Structure formats: structure tokens, C-alpha cells
Amino acid sequence: MRARHVVTGIVVIAVLAGVGFVIARIIDADLPNPFAKPMCTVTGAEGSTIKVDPTQASNAATIAAVGSKLDIPERGVVVALATAYQESRLENIGHGDRDSVGLFQQRPSQGWGTEEEIQDPRYSSKRFFKALVKVEGWEDMRITDAAQAVQRSAYPDAYEQWSDEAQVLADAMLGSVNAAVACRVDDKGVAGDDAVDAVTSELSLDWDKVTAKADGRVIRMSDVDNGWQFAHWMVAYSEDLGVSSVVYDGHEWSAKSGEWTAAEKGGDHVTVEVRAKP
């Protein structure tokens, strides 16, 4: 995996004050940075980790969920994630080359659907997978060759650079690794009954066979085929849906810490708690 170079440790703020400057410096890299963006750490089967923001994490979770519903092999999910990494950096963008939009930069003029349809991550993911499985021998191709067979990009080798990141995301979002998605998120936004409604509504889009029962701010899910895939999906969507904790299989993720820890509770069911109203 390619090295990532992140500059931390020095922040300089200069403010004009009369004839001089007021300069504030944060030297210690361990000090909390008030300007830090919420991020998620994703761990793969080989122990490699990558950083993505919550939006990228939730889009990756949806791509994996759509792939699962279509019975796409893991290799196909890796191809899809590498493609979305290259085309949009896993952001559901509303612009691109010519009329390209969405996660995969699909074009309405090329028959991928309407602009509104393509900007639905579930629709665009489904269209990508359906095109991929029509490619003869795609399972044995390099990641970039399989992606290019679908995308027909002017840069056919560009997808390969994201193959390592895509594999890590696939490992986690398909539930192959326990406690593999840990997000630090903002605690603002939807909470209480609104958060419960948001969770159950979003669930119906990616997990139409899951039964969710709410008791106050606690939501318990059953009929989940792969508990870790679902638990990771909930953590990836935690910022948007107002989730404060996820418990499964003796592990608990907390929005407060952003980490998974051992928990006495939690068995075969995934249990989610949403934020309380302030």
C-alpha cells in the first residue's frame, strides 16, 4: 500500500493586531486539534488501515451492501470500490467530465440513467455491478482492467492505484474483519426520535430484510445475515443518522471515543443507540 504523508503537529495562526502580530502555535501533535475533520479508521484482513471521512465510509458501506444483495463476489466489490475511489474519491458529486455525475461518474447521455437516478448511490452501484458481471472473465482480470471494461475511461490504468484501499474497505464493509470500522464523528445534528426515524428509514434502503425494533433511543436489529457487515454499516452512517453506540458480539463502538472496546453485552443481535436530544 502506498504511504500516506500527513502533516500534524504545527498549526500557525497569525492575526493582525495594531502594528504587530499575534501568533498562536500548537506544537504538540498529541494536543486535540479543534479544526480536525471527523474521520474513520478502516482495518483490512491483513491488518492494513486507511483513513476516510464519514461520507466516504457511508458510500463505501452502501456499495458493499448493494453488492451483497446482488450476490456479487468480494472481488467485484473491490472493483467497484476502486472505481468509485478513482472516479469521485467515494463522494456522490453532482458534476464531472461532460455530463458525468455520482460515485462512478456515470453519464446520462451514455444510457446509465437520468441524472437524478445516477446520483442515488444505490442505483448507481447496482448499475455498475450489473455492467461488471456482463464482462466475460472479469473475475480473473486485474482490478483496473475489470473497472476499465465497464467505465471505458481515458485513463485505463488509473483504477489500479486504489486496489489496496479498495481491498481494505471491502474486507471491513463486507464484515470479514471484526470491529474494523471506527469513526470519530460530530455529535451535532439529528437526535432523539428524529434519529430513530433516520436510522429506520435508511435501513430500509440498504437492508430491506432487516427487522428493526425501537425502544426509546435503543434500536435492536434481527434477521441480519452478517452481523459485522451491518455493525460496520451503522458506524459508517453514524454521523448522518445520529448514532451514539453500536453493540455486537461482545464489542461496543462509541461515538464519544470513536473506538471499539470489549463489552459484556451484545450477542447475536446488533443493537444501536441514538443520541439524546440536548
XYZ file of N, CA, C and O in Angstrom, residues 35-137:
412
model
N -9.732 22.040 14.751
C -10.091 22.131 13.332
C -10.097 20.760 12.660
O -10.303 20.661 11.460
N -9.838 19.703 13.441
C -9.747 18.359 12.869
C -11.079 17.926 12.283
O -12.137 18.128 12.873
N -11.011 17.320 11.120
C -12.204 16.834 10.443
C -12.565 15.441 10.970
O -11.680 14.624 11.199
N -13.838 15.152 11.201
C -14.216 13.795 11.610
C -13.695 12.767 10.610
O -13.802 12.959 9.397
N -13.124 11.695 11.112
C -12.535 10.685 10.252
C -12.854 9.288 10.753
O -13.216 9.090 11.913
N -12.703 8.322 9.858
C -12.888 6.914 10.183
C -11.603 6.154 9.877
O -10.961 6.408 8.856
N -11.256 5.240 10.763
C -10.155 4.311 10.517
C -10.749 2.967 10.129
O -11.587 2.418 10.841
N -10.326 2.451 8.988
C -10.848 1.186 8.477
C -9.701 0.179 8.415
O -8.636 0.483 7.868
N -9.928 -1.007 8.962
C -8.890 -2.032 9.044
C -9.235 -3.214 8.152
O -10.364 -3.712 8.167
N -8.246 -3.664 7.382
C -8.454 -4.791 6.486
C -8.050 -6.112 7.104
O -7.546 -6.180 8.230
N -8.233 -7.184 6.341
C -7.965 -8.528 6.845
C -6.500 -8.755 7.158
O -6.157 -9.577 8.015
N -5.607 -8.042 6.474
C -4.177 -8.199 6.707
C -3.644 -7.216 7.743
O -2.435 -7.125 7.950
N -4.533 -6.459 8.360
C -4.119 -5.502 9.378
C -3.794 -4.123 8.859
O -3.484 -3.216 9.641
N -3.842 -3.919 7.536
C -3.605 -2.590 6.968
C -4.760 -1.667 7.315
O -5.915 -2.105 7.398
N -4.474 -0.392 7.513
C -5.517 0.573 7.831
C -5.488 1.736 6.860
O -4.430 2.078 6.311
N -6.654 2.317 6.635
C -6.751 3.534 5.835
C -7.656 4.510 6.574
O -8.397 4.128 7.485
N -7.592 5.766 6.172
C -8.441 6.803 6.739
C -9.399 7.307 5.658
O -8.986 7.599 4.530
N -10.659 7.403 6.006
C -11.662 8.008 5.135
C -12.554 8.883 5.996
O -12.614 8.706 7.218
N -13.251 9.822 5.390
C -14.182 10.611 6.184
C -15.530 9.888 6.247
O -15.752 8.901 5.525
N -16.439 10.318 7.130
C -17.706 9.593 7.281
C -18.523 9.482 5.995
O -19.210 8.464 5.786
N -18.480 10.490 5.148
C -19.215 10.418 3.885
C -18.655 9.324 2.995
O -19.398 8.527 2.402
N -17.330 9.263 2.885
C -16.704 8.203 2.100
C -17.013 6.828 2.697
O -17.280 5.876 1.963
N -16.973 6.741 4.019
C -17.256 5.470 4.682
C -18.677 5.004 4.412
O -18.922 3.823 4.108
N -19.643 5.915 4.518
C -21.036 5.518 4.297
C -21.289 5.139 2.843
O -22.036 4.192 2.562
N -20.655 5.831 1.896
C -20.805 5.455 0.496
C -20.187 4.086 0.230
O -20.748 3.268 -0.514
N -19.037 3.814 0.843
C -18.407 2.502 0.695
C -19.290 1.415 1.295
O -19.419 0.312 0.732
N -19.908 1.706 2.430
C -20.791 0.737 3.071
C -21.985 0.421 2.186
O -22.422 -0.741 2.101
N -22.521 1.429 1.524
C -23.660 1.208 0.637
C -23.256 0.409 -0.595
O -23.981 -0.494 -1.028
N -22.105 0.706 -1.170
C -21.622 -0.074 -2.320
C -21.512 -1.546 -1.939
O -21.948 -2.435 -2.678
N -20.939 -1.814 -0.764
C -20.798 -3.195 -0.307
C -22.152 -3.834 -0.037
O -22.371 -5.016 -0.340
N -23.090 -3.077 0.534
C -24.422 -3.609 0.813
C -25.151 -3.970 -0.476
O -25.794 -5.028 -0.572
N -25.061 -3.107 -1.478
C -25.696 -3.389 -2.767
C -25.071 -4.627 -3.395
O -25.773 -5.502 -3.920
N -23.742 -4.714 -3.330
C -23.070 -5.890 -3.858
C -23.537 -7.168 -3.176
O -23.755 -8.198 -3.824
N -23.703 -7.107 -1.856
C -24.161 -8.279 -1.109
C -25.560 -8.698 -1.542
O -25.846 -9.891 -1.706
N -26.446 -7.722 -1.693
C -27.818 -8.045 -2.089
C -27.873 -8.677 -3.481
O -28.761 -9.476 -3.778
N -26.913 -8.319 -4.333
C -26.863 -8.864 -5.692
C -26.014 -10.128 -5.773
O -25.809 -10.660 -6.872
N -25.510 -10.597 -4.621
C -24.652 -11.794 -4.577
C -23.390 -11.625 -5.417
O -22.908 -12.561 -6.068
N -22.836 -10.416 -5.395
C -21.590 -10.144 -6.098
C -20.427 -10.673 -5.255
O -20.360 -10.407 -4.053
N -19.488 -11.406 -5.834
C -18.329 -11.880 -5.068
C -17.502 -10.713 -4.530
O -17.571 -9.588 -5.053
N -16.708 -10.989 -3.503
C -15.877 -9.949 -2.904
C -15.030 -9.222 -3.947
O -14.868 -8.007 -3.890
N -14.496 -9.963 -4.897
C -13.654 -9.346 -5.934
C -14.408 -8.254 -6.669
O -13.858 -7.207 -7.003
N -15.683 -8.465 -6.934
C -16.483 -7.457 -7.615
C -16.683 -6.220 -6.779
O -16.690 -5.096 -7.294
N -16.847 -6.390 -5.466
C -16.979 -5.238 -4.568
C -15.683 -4.453 -4.545
O -15.685 -3.212 -4.537
N -14.537 -5.147 -4.567
C -13.242 -4.456 -4.620
C -13.131 -3.641 -5.900
O -12.687 -2.484 -5.885
N -13.541 -4.213 -7.017
C -13.505 -3.489 -8.293
C -14.372 -2.233 -8.221
O -13.966 -1.148 -8.648
N -15.573 -2.372 -7.668
C -16.485 -1.232 -7.566
C -15.906 -0.140 -6.668
O -15.979 1.051 -7.001
N -15.326 -0.515 -5.540
C -14.767 0.468 -4.617
C -13.553 1.165 -5.233
O -13.386 2.385 -5.075
N -12.701 0.427 -5.928
C -11.558 1.050 -6.593
C -12.028 2.026 -7.668
O -11.440 3.110 -7.851
N -13.090 1.650 -8.367
C -13.633 2.528 -9.410
C -14.179 3.825 -8.810
O -13.892 4.922 -9.301
N -14.951 3.693 -7.740
C -15.510 4.887 -7.096
C -14.413 5.750 -6.474
O -14.512 6.983 -6.465
N -13.370 5.124 -5.957
C -12.222 5.876 -5.431
C -11.618 6.753 -6.529
O -11.350 7.937 -6.336
N -11.391 6.158 -7.693
C -10.767 6.897 -8.780
C -11.695 7.949 -9.373
O -11.279 9.076 -9.645
N -12.949 7.597 -9.566
C -13.859 8.488 -10.270
C -14.327 9.667 -9.416
O -14.515 10.767 -9.933
N -14.543 9.445 -8.126
C -15.147 10.511 -7.307
C -14.551 10.627 -5.915
O -15.022 11.439 -5.122
N -13.514 9.847 -5.617
C -12.988 9.749 -4.248
C -14.092 9.348 -3.271
O -14.150 9.803 -2.141
N -14.993 8.497 -3.739
C -16.105 7.986 -2.932
C -17.037 9.099 -2.451
O -17.652 8.990 -1.392
N -17.152 10.147 -3.232
C -18.072 11.245 -2.939
C -19.155 11.261 -4.013
O -18.865 11.119 -5.207
N -20.394 11.440 -3.615
C -21.506 11.437 -4.556
C -21.648 12.818 -5.179
O -22.566 13.577 -4.859
N -20.737 13.146 -6.063
C -20.637 14.505 -6.598
C -21.627 14.737 -7.748
O -21.989 13.818 -8.469
N -22.023 15.990 -7.895
C -23.019 16.349 -8.898
C -22.424 16.963 -10.146
O -23.109 17.678 -10.876
N -21.164 16.682 -10.416
C -20.506 17.244 -11.595
C -19.402 16.298 -12.031
O -19.101 15.310 -11.353
N -18.786 16.594 -13.164
C -17.696 15.767 -13.662
C -17.412 16.085 -15.111
O -17.837 17.124 -15.632
N -16.698 15.204 -15.780
C -16.378 15.384 -17.182
C -17.651 15.301 -18.014
O -18.392 14.321 -17.935
N -17.889 16.353 -18.774
C -19.120 16.448 -19.565
C -20.347 16.261 -18.669
O -20.522 16.997 -17.720
N -21.171 15.245 -18.892
C -22.376 15.097 -18.065
C -22.230 14.020 -16.995
O -23.221 13.520 -16.463
N -20.993 13.661 -16.646
C -20.758 12.631 -15.635
C -21.151 13.114 -14.244
O -20.861 14.249 -13.871
N -21.801 12.254 -13.474
C -22.182 12.587 -12.098
C -22.091 11.329 -11.237
O -22.018 10.213 -11.732
N -22.123 11.556 -9.924
C -22.261 10.463 -8.977
C -20.967 9.759 -8.610
O -19.869 10.152 -9.005
N -21.107 8.714 -7.806
C -19.967 7.947 -7.295
C -19.095 7.388 -8.404
O -17.863 7.373 -8.299
N -19.722 6.899 -9.472
C -18.982 6.241 -10.545
C -18.846 7.133 -11.786
O -18.358 6.665 -12.809
N -19.275 8.389 -11.667
C -19.215 9.323 -12.792
C -19.855 8.723 -14.047
O -19.293 8.749 -15.148
N -21.044 8.209 -13.851
C -21.802 7.658 -14.962
C -22.497 8.791 -15.712
O -22.838 9.820 -15.127
N -22.729 8.595 -17.002
C -23.248 9.669 -17.848
C -24.668 9.365 -18.331
O -24.898 8.315 -18.961
N -25.599 10.258 -18.078
C -26.952 10.067 -18.607
C -26.962 9.894 -20.123
O -27.740 9.087 -20.655
N -26.099 10.619 -20.816
C -26.077 10.549 -22.278
C -25.568 9.207 -22.794
O -25.735 8.888 -23.977
N -24.951 8.415 -21.923
C -24.453 7.100 -22.325
C -25.365 5.970 -21.854
O -24.981 4.802 -21.865
N -26.566 6.334 -21.413
C -27.554 5.310 -21.084
C -27.498 4.757 -19.680
O -28.140 3.737 -19.393
N -26.798 5.429 -18.776
C -26.704 4.926 -17.407
C -27.942 5.256 -16.572
O -28.128 4.717 -15.485
N -28.774 6.161 -17.043
C -29.959 6.565 -16.297
C -30.072 8.073 -16.295
O -29.249 8.777 -16.893
N -31.083 8.580 -15.642
C -31.220 10.024 -15.529
C -30.202 10.546 -14.518
O -29.644 9.796 -13.708
N -29.970 11.852 -14.548
C -29.036 12.447 -13.586
C -29.500 12.181 -12.161
O -28.687 11.853 -11.281
N -30.793 12.298 -11.915
C -31.329 12.054 -10.575
C -31.104 10.605 -10.153
O -30.723 10.332 -9.008
N -31.327 9.670 -11.056
C -31.117 8.261 -10.734
C -29.656 7.972 -10.418
O -29.336 7.304 -9.428
N -28.765 8.487 -11.239
C -27.340 8.213 -11.068
C -26.823 8.782 -9.758
O -25.900 8.228 -9.148
N -27.418 9.862 -9.295
C -26.954 10.441 -8.039
C -27.538 9.743 -6.811
O -27.271 10.150 -5.686
N -28.268 8.685 -7.015
C -28.670 7.797 -5.929
C -27.589 6.722 -5.835
O -27.434 5.909 -6.755
N -26.800 6.684 -4.749
C -25.692 5.726 -4.656
C -26.119 4.274 -4.829
O -25.360 3.464 -5.357
N -27.322 3.944 -4.416
C -27.789 2.569 -4.552
C -28.078 2.231 -6.011
O -27.728 1.153 -6.489
N -28.696 3.155 -6.702
C -28.967 2.947 -8.129
C -27.662 2.837 -8.905
O -27.478 1.909 -9.709
N -26.752 3.781 -8.686
C -25.510 3.794 -9.461
C -24.655 2.569 -9.162
O -24.011 2.006 -10.061
N -24.648 2.117 -7.910
C -23.899 0.906 -7.551
C -24.490 -0.312 -8.252
O -23.758 -1.159 -8.794
N -25.807 -0.403 -8.238
C -26.477 -1.529 -8.893
C -26.167 -1.554 -10.385
O -25.877 -2.620 -10.951
N -26.207 -0.386 -11.023
C -25.910 -0.318 -12.456
C -24.473 -0.727 -12.737
O -24.184 -1.410 -13.726
N -23.549 -0.304 -11.865
C -22.156 -0.690 -12.062
C -21.997 -2.204 -11.974
O -21.369 -2.830 -12.837
N -22.557 -2.813 -10.929
C -22.413 -4.252 -10.750
C -23.048 -5.027 -11.899
O -22.484 -6.038 -12.363
N -24.199 -4.575 -12.355
C -24.869 -5.278 -13.447
C -24.037 -5.212 -14.734
O -24.029 -6.170 -15.528
N -23.347 -4.090 -14.933
C -22.462 -3.977 -16.098
C -21.213 -4.839 -15.919
O -20.735 -5.469 -16.871
N -20.690 -4.886 -14.699
C -19.472 -5.650 -14.439
C -19.666 -7.135 -14.709
O -18.821 -7.784 -15.343
N -20.757 -7.701 -14.221
C -20.935 -9.154 -14.354
C -21.196 -9.570 -15.801
O -21.126 -10.774 -16.113
N -21.451 -8.612 -16.672
C -21.613 -8.927 -18.089
C -20.280 -9.005 -18.814
O -20.220 -9.441 -19.976
N -19.205 -8.579 -18.138
C -17.872 -8.609 -18.743
C -17.312 -10.029 -18.621
O -17.106 -10.536 -17.516
N -17.069 -10.661 -19.727
C -16.583 -12.034 -19.716
C -15.204 -12.128 -19.060
O -14.275 -11.404 -19.442
N -15.083 -12.990 -18.053
C -13.798 -13.211 -17.409
C -13.358 -12.129 -16.448
O -12.188 -12.092 -16.055
